Amino acid sequence: MSAASGRTVEAEVRSSDGTSIALEQSGRGPALILVSSALADRSDTKKLAGILAGHFTVINYDRRGRGASSDGAAYAVEREVEDIAALIGYAGGSASVFGSSSGAVLALRAAAAGLDVDRLALYEPPFSVTRDDFGPPEGFAGHIGTLLAEDRRSEAVKAFMVQAQNMPAFMVGSMRLMPGVWRTLTGMAHTLPYDLAVMGDTQRGRPLEPKPWSAVKAPVLVLTGSRSPGGFGRAAQALTEVLPDARHRTLKGLNHGAVVMAPRKIAPEIIEFLGAPPAP
């Protein structure tokens, strides 16, 4: 792994099952891998990567089935963990990891699986830990699977946004009026089952079980926004209570879309936590 400071290099790694994982590498310093959320590829974290590249060697990648990455014949969460393992190998054998939303949970699963993760910074992992917290309805994964099997991709995206993300229907309607945006989202609709599998049974309004999360040995920072629904804060607190070494910080004025909309307000927290030296 080598790149001149300030230069972005496109590359790819091969995961254990042969899937090609596309990435952009930029900056210089300790390695940091960025894991995107549902219905997102590396373009969502591109601005954040640009800011962090002043302090780290940033590896911003397309999760399998998205962007320029290929996909395997059959999905399992373990395959995405193996993708992160391949990226860590590319980075030199160890790396810190930042993940947002369901990508934060994937990052946690990778660390719990024993990958050589130095530190974890997470933004709003969407666990549902009380009955008051929002989560998708029973049987939702099967419903999404049916819609996708019938090639009703737009309906699958809308259902996910409204029923799994609690987005108002009128907001989804306004997004459908932006053809480029909606085309991008529906183009990744087939990966919705991947993120639902990553979340597993953690969105049913029950206390967070210690396993598998207690196996995470790396120090963890869990960030939430003050303008996000209260369930994210409750989830963050519950997570810090089952992790061996974790802390929670709420960022004023931010909501669940802050990684894309306000990366300059999140980046300083990541930089400070990961202990990077100041940029020259």
Tab-separated table of C-alpha atoms in Angstrom:
chain	number	residue	atom	x	y	z
A	1	MET	CA	0.000	0.000	0.000
A	2	SER	CA	1.527	3.292	-1.077
A	3	ALA	CA	0.224	6.660	-2.153
A	4	ALA	CA	1.602	10.160	-2.112
A	5	SER	CA	-0.019	12.479	0.413
A	6	GLY	CA	-2.976	14.298	-1.109
A	7	ARG	CA	-3.229	11.921	-4.048
A	8	THR	CA	-6.154	9.536	-4.546
A	9	VAL	CA	-5.353	6.109	-5.937
A	10	GLU	CA	-7.976	3.677	-7.204
A	11	ALA	CA	-7.286	0.004	-6.559
A	12	GLU	CA	-8.997	-3.281	-5.818
A	13	VAL	CA	-8.497	-6.245	-3.520
A	14	ARG	CA	-9.741	-9.805	-3.834
A	15	SER	CA	-11.811	-11.151	-1.000
A	16	SER	CA	-11.610	-14.785	0.108
A	17	ASP	CA	-14.411	-15.866	-2.250
A	18	GLY	CA	-12.843	-14.078	-5.218
A	19	THR	CA	-15.096	-11.017	-5.103
A	20	SER	CA	-13.361	-7.862	-6.310
A	21	ILE	CA	-13.604	-5.000	-3.813
A	22	ALA	CA	-12.967	-1.555	-5.323
A	23	LEU	CA	-11.425	1.193	-3.225
A	24	GLU	CA	-9.977	4.671	-3.263
A	25	GLN	CA	-6.887	5.289	-1.169
A	26	SER	CA	-5.827	8.797	-0.167
A	27	GLY	CA	-3.684	10.562	2.386
A	28	ARG	CA	-0.810	9.408	4.550
A	29	GLY	CA	-0.608	8.114	8.091
A	30	PRO	CA	-2.278	5.312	10.069
A	31	ALA	CA	-4.687	3.240	8.005
A	32	LEU	CA	-8.412	3.988	8.318
A	33	ILE	CA	-11.146	2.028	6.499
A	34	LEU	CA	-14.555	3.653	5.897
A	35	VAL	CA	-17.646	1.400	5.848
A	36	SER	CA	-20.774	2.852	4.239
A	37	SER	CA	-24.397	2.413	5.271
A	38	ALA	CA	-27.366	0.812	3.506
A	39	LEU	CA	-28.091	1.964	-0.077
A	40	ALA	CA	-24.725	3.720	-0.168
A	41	ASP	CA	-21.368	3.249	-1.803
A	42	ARG	CA	-18.064	5.055	-1.352
A	43	SER	CA	-19.482	8.238	-2.896
A	44	ASP	CA	-21.423	8.830	0.339
A	45	THR	CA	-18.189	8.947	2.349
A	46	LYS	CA	-16.075	10.706	-0.293
A	47	LYS	CA	-16.189	14.130	1.403
A	48	LEU	CA	-15.428	12.625	4.801
A	49	ALA	CA	-12.534	10.677	3.268
A	50	GLY	CA	-11.116	13.888	1.802
A	51	ILE	CA	-11.095	15.561	5.216
A	52	LEU	CA	-9.631	12.576	7.034
A	53	ALA	CA	-6.905	12.129	4.397
A	54	GLY	CA	-5.055	15.016	6.039
A	55	HIS	CA	-4.390	12.698	8.995
A	56	PHE	CA	-4.726	9.105	7.806
A	57	THR	CA	-4.225	6.767	4.902
A	58	VAL	CA	-7.928	6.500	4.131
A	59	ILE	CA	-9.346	3.444	2.389
A	60	ASN	CA	-12.822	4.311	1.121
A	61	TYR	CA	-14.362	1.253	-0.516
A	62	ASP	CA	-17.477	0.012	-2.263
A	63	ARG	CA	-19.132	-2.759	-0.292
A	64	ARG	CA	-19.795	-5.872	-2.361
A	65	GLY	CA	-22.571	-5.523	-4.896
A	66	ARG	CA	-22.192	-1.734	-5.020
A	67	GLY	CA	-20.337	0.769	-7.135
A	68	ALA	CA	-17.314	-0.768	-8.853
A	69	SER	CA	-17.150	-3.828	-6.590
A	70	SER	CA	-18.393	-7.185	-7.810
A	71	ASP	CA	-20.623	-9.557	-5.858
A	72	GLY	CA	-20.552	-13.176	-4.760
A	73	ALA	CA	-22.899	-15.953	-5.807
A	74	ALA	CA	-24.572	-16.102	-2.379
A	75	TYR	CA	-24.581	-13.521	0.396
A	76	ALA	CA	-23.590	-14.046	4.005
A	77	VAL	CA	-22.484	-11.468	6.564
A	78	GLU	CA	-19.277	-13.474	6.919
A	79	ARG	CA	-18.382	-12.613	3.322
A	80	GLU	CA	-18.521	-8.883	4.126
A	81	VAL	CA	-16.342	-9.486	7.165
A	82	GLU	CA	-13.887	-11.250	4.863
A	83	ASP	CA	-13.991	-8.193	2.574
A	84	ILE	CA	-12.862	-6.022	5.488
A	85	ALA	CA	-10.173	-8.586	6.302
A	86	ALA	CA	-8.873	-8.270	2.737
A	87	LEU	CA	-8.819	-4.482	3.073
A	88	ILE	CA	-6.928	-4.731	6.358
A	89	GLY	CA	-4.411	-6.986	4.619
A	90	TYR	CA	-4.077	-4.398	1.868
A	91	ALA	CA	-3.519	-1.737	4.526
A	92	GLY	CA	-0.575	-3.637	5.969
A	93	GLY	CA	-2.140	-5.951	8.539
A	94	SER	CA	-4.058	-3.637	10.851
A	95	ALA	CA	-6.308	-0.593	10.551
A	96	SER	CA	-8.827	1.523	12.371
A	97	VAL	CA	-12.379	1.418	11.033
A	98	PHE	CA	-15.196	3.962	10.806
A	99	GLY	CA	-18.737	2.850	9.991
A	100	SER	CA	-22.089	4.607	9.841
A	101	SER	CA	-25.588	3.210	10.463
A	102	SER	CA	-25.710	-0.467	9.413
A	103	GLY	CA	-22.111	-0.037	8.261
A	104	ALA	CA	-21.237	0.657	11.896
A	105	VAL	CA	-22.759	-2.684	12.849
A	106	LEU	CA	-20.786	-4.407	10.085
A	107	ALA	CA	-17.619	-2.791	11.443
A	108	LEU	CA	-18.504	-4.087	14.904
A	109	ARG	CA	-19.047	-7.585	13.540
A	110	ALA	CA	-15.657	-7.479	11.829
A	111	ALA	CA	-13.927	-6.491	15.056
A	112	ALA	CA	-15.878	-9.110	17.037
A	113	ALA	CA	-14.728	-11.745	14.526
A	114	GLY	CA	-11.148	-11.097	15.607
A	115	LEU	CA	-9.845	-8.953	12.754
A	116	ASP	CA	-6.858	-6.775	13.610
A	117	VAL	CA	-8.803	-3.540	14.205
A	118	ASP	CA	-6.876	-0.849	16.077
A	119	ARG	CA	-9.834	1.389	16.960
A	120	LEU	CA	-13.477	1.710	15.965
A	121	ALA	CA	-15.369	4.958	15.427
A	122	LEU	CA	-19.096	4.498	14.783
A	123	TYR	CA	-21.940	6.832	13.854
A	124	GLU	CA	-25.443	5.866	14.968
A	125	PRO	CA	-25.570	2.070	14.777
A	126	PRO	CA	-29.349	1.531	14.395
A	127	PHE	CA	-30.041	-0.961	17.157
A	128	SER	CA	-33.536	-0.912	18.641
A	129	VAL	CA	-33.197	-1.582	22.373
A	130	THR	CA	-36.564	-0.554	23.860
A	131	ARG	CA	-40.179	-0.931	22.777
A	132	ASP	CA	-40.306	2.810	22.119
A	133	ASP	CA	-37.536	2.597	19.527
A	134	PHE	CA	-38.315	2.336	15.850
A	135	GLY	CA	-37.556	-0.854	13.930
A	136	PRO	CA	-38.838	-2.664	10.834
A	137	PRO	CA	-41.987	-4.785	11.237
A	138	GLU	CA	-41.943	-8.536	11.750
A	139	GLY	CA	-41.219	-10.394	8.525
A	140	PHE	CA	-39.779	-7.318	6.832
A	141	ALA	CA	-36.755	-9.115	5.367
A	142	GLY	CA	-39.076	-11.573	3.650
A	143	HIS	CA	-41.190	-8.722	2.288
A	144	ILE	CA	-38.121	-7.029	0.801
A	145	GLY	CA	-36.992	-10.344	-0.656
A	146	THR	CA	-40.357	-10.798	-2.369
A	147	LEU	CA	-40.293	-7.295	-3.856
A	148	LEU	CA	-36.799	-7.832	-5.222
A	149	ALA	CA	-37.662	-11.270	-6.614
A	150	GLU	CA	-40.474	-9.562	-8.535
A	151	ASP	CA	-38.042	-6.840	-9.704
A	152	ARG	CA	-40.031	-4.164	-7.857
A	153	ARG	CA	-36.885	-2.298	-6.893
A	154	SER	CA	-38.477	1.113	-6.396
A	155	GLU	CA	-41.062	-0.374	-4.056
A	156	ALA	CA	-38.320	-2.152	-2.111
A	157	VAL	CA	-36.372	1.086	-1.649
A	158	LYS	CA	-39.492	2.971	-0.586
A	159	ALA	CA	-40.479	0.224	1.864
A	160	PHE	CA	-36.992	0.228	3.388
A	161	MET	CA	-36.898	3.983	3.799
A	162	VAL	CA	-40.380	4.245	5.304
A	163	GLN	CA	-40.615	1.024	7.309
A	164	ALA	CA	-36.990	0.426	8.301
A	165	GLN	CA	-35.616	3.976	8.437
A	166	ASN	CA	-38.814	5.745	9.575
A	167	MET	CA	-38.502	8.322	6.794
A	168	PRO	CA	-41.730	10.236	6.093
A	169	ALA	CA	-43.394	9.049	2.896
A	170	PHE	CA	-43.496	12.596	1.470
A	171	MET	CA	-39.689	12.794	1.727
A	172	VAL	CA	-39.353	9.555	-0.195
A	173	GLY	CA	-41.783	10.959	-2.768
A	174	SER	CA	-39.619	14.039	-3.204
A	175	MET	CA	-36.547	11.864	-3.735
A	176	ARG	CA	-38.340	10.008	-6.507
A	177	LEU	CA	-38.635	13.344	-8.339
A	178	MET	CA	-34.818	13.426	-8.614
A	179	PRO	CA	-34.178	10.785	-11.312
A	180	GLY	CA	-30.413	10.571	-10.791
A	181	VAL	CA	-30.700	10.074	-7.042
A	182	TRP	CA	-33.516	7.556	-7.319
A	183	ARG	CA	-31.706	5.644	-10.070
A	184	THR	CA	-28.659	5.311	-7.830
A	185	LEU	CA	-30.737	4.063	-4.906
A	186	THR	CA	-32.728	1.547	-6.914
A	187	GLY	CA	-29.483	0.396	-8.521
A	188	MET	CA	-28.373	-0.788	-5.061
A	189	ALA	CA	-31.756	-2.182	-3.998
A	190	HIS	CA	-30.517	-5.771	-4.321
A	191	THR	CA	-28.157	-5.112	-1.388
A	192	LEU	CA	-30.979	-4.288	1.052
A	193	PRO	CA	-31.105	-7.906	2.277
A	194	TYR	CA	-27.394	-7.616	3.022
A	195	ASP	CA	-27.907	-4.804	5.514
A	196	LEU	CA	-30.944	-6.496	7.030
A	197	ALA	CA	-28.764	-9.570	7.569
A	198	VAL	CA	-26.039	-7.422	9.140
A	199	MET	CA	-28.594	-6.070	11.616
A	200	GLY	CA	-29.911	-9.558	12.391
A	201	ASP	CA	-32.317	-9.580	15.347
A	202	THR	CA	-31.018	-6.345	16.878
A	203	GLN	CA	-33.978	-4.153	15.848
A	204	ARG	CA	-36.780	-5.796	17.799
A	205	GLY	CA	-37.006	-3.422	20.749
A	206	ARG	CA	-35.145	-5.701	23.141
A	207	PRO	CA	-32.075	-5.048	25.334
A	208	LEU	CA	-28.801	-5.500	23.478
A	209	GLU	CA	-27.257	-8.875	24.241
A	210	PRO	CA	-23.549	-8.857	25.194
A	211	LYS	CA	-22.659	-11.393	22.485
A	212	PRO	CA	-21.170	-11.049	19.955
A	213	TRP	CA	-20.297	-7.435	20.756
A	214	SER	CA	-18.379	-8.158	23.964
A	215	ALA	CA	-15.731	-9.892	21.818
A	216	VAL	CA	-14.684	-6.487	20.430
A	217	LYS	CA	-11.345	-5.682	22.066
A	218	ALA	CA	-10.535	-2.443	20.271
A	219	PRO	CA	-11.417	0.905	21.879
A	220	VAL	CA	-14.713	2.186	20.461
A	221	LEU	CA	-16.209	5.666	20.066
A	222	VAL	CA	-19.954	5.766	19.400
A	223	LEU	CA	-21.224	9.071	17.999
A	224	THR	CA	-24.849	10.203	17.768
A	225	GLY	CA	-26.526	13.426	16.690
A	226	SER	CA	-28.677	15.530	19.000
A	227	ARG	CA	-31.316	15.974	16.262
A	228	SER	CA	-31.677	12.246	15.610
A	229	PRO	CA	-34.489	10.195	17.188
A	230	GLY	CA	-33.800	9.273	20.806
A	231	GLY	CA	-33.483	5.602	19.968
A	232	PHE	CA	-30.022	6.176	18.488
A	233	GLY	CA	-28.790	7.602	21.780
A	234	ARG	CA	-30.314	4.704	23.722
A	235	ALA	CA	-28.690	2.243	21.323
A	236	ALA	CA	-25.317	3.943	21.706
A	237	GLN	CA	-25.533	3.837	25.487
A	238	ALA	CA	-26.575	0.185	25.440
A	239	LEU	CA	-23.641	-0.630	23.169
A	240	THR	CA	-21.108	1.094	25.413
A	241	GLU	CA	-22.419	-0.985	28.320
A	242	VAL	CA	-21.693	-4.318	26.600
A	243	LEU	CA	-18.357	-3.371	25.021
A	244	PRO	CA	-15.149	-3.751	27.056
A	245	ASP	CA	-13.769	-0.306	26.109
A	246	ALA	CA	-16.238	2.215	24.701
A	247	ARG	CA	-17.567	5.719	25.123
A	248	HIS	CA	-20.502	7.654	23.697
A	249	ARG	CA	-20.583	11.256	22.558
A	250	THR	CA	-23.553	13.245	21.238
A	251	LEU	CA	-22.836	15.901	18.606
A	252	LYS	CA	-25.007	19.002	18.740
A	253	GLY	CA	-27.243	19.794	15.792
A	254	LEU	CA	-26.587	16.637	13.771
A	255	ASN	CA	-29.026	13.999	12.504
A	256	HIS	CA	-28.740	10.546	10.960
A	257	GLY	CA	-27.593	11.930	7.602
A	258	ALA	CA	-24.634	13.809	9.040
A	259	VAL	CA	-21.940	11.612	7.482
A	260	VAL	CA	-23.028	12.862	4.059
A	261	MET	CA	-24.412	16.299	4.969
A	262	ALA	CA	-22.037	17.440	7.733
A	263	PRO	CA	-18.735	15.522	7.466
A	264	ARG	CA	-16.734	18.500	8.768
A	265	LYS	CA	-18.549	18.237	12.097
A	266	ILE	CA	-17.905	14.516	12.453
A	267	ALA	CA	-14.306	14.389	11.238
A	268	PRO	CA	-12.724	16.194	14.251
A	269	GLU	CA	-14.239	13.627	16.621
A	270	ILE	CA	-12.790	10.778	14.580
A	271	ILE	CA	-9.384	12.437	14.317
A	272	GLU	CA	-9.178	13.121	18.040
A	273	PHE	CA	-10.301	9.629	19.031
A	274	LEU	CA	-7.937	7.836	16.691
A	275	GLY	CA	-5.070	9.914	18.040
A	276	ALA	CA	-3.744	11.122	14.729
A	277	PRO	CA	-0.972	13.733	14.737
A	278	PRO	CA	-1.998	17.156	13.449
A	279	ALA	CA	-1.743	17.687	9.718
A	280	PRO	CA	1.446	19.527	8.635
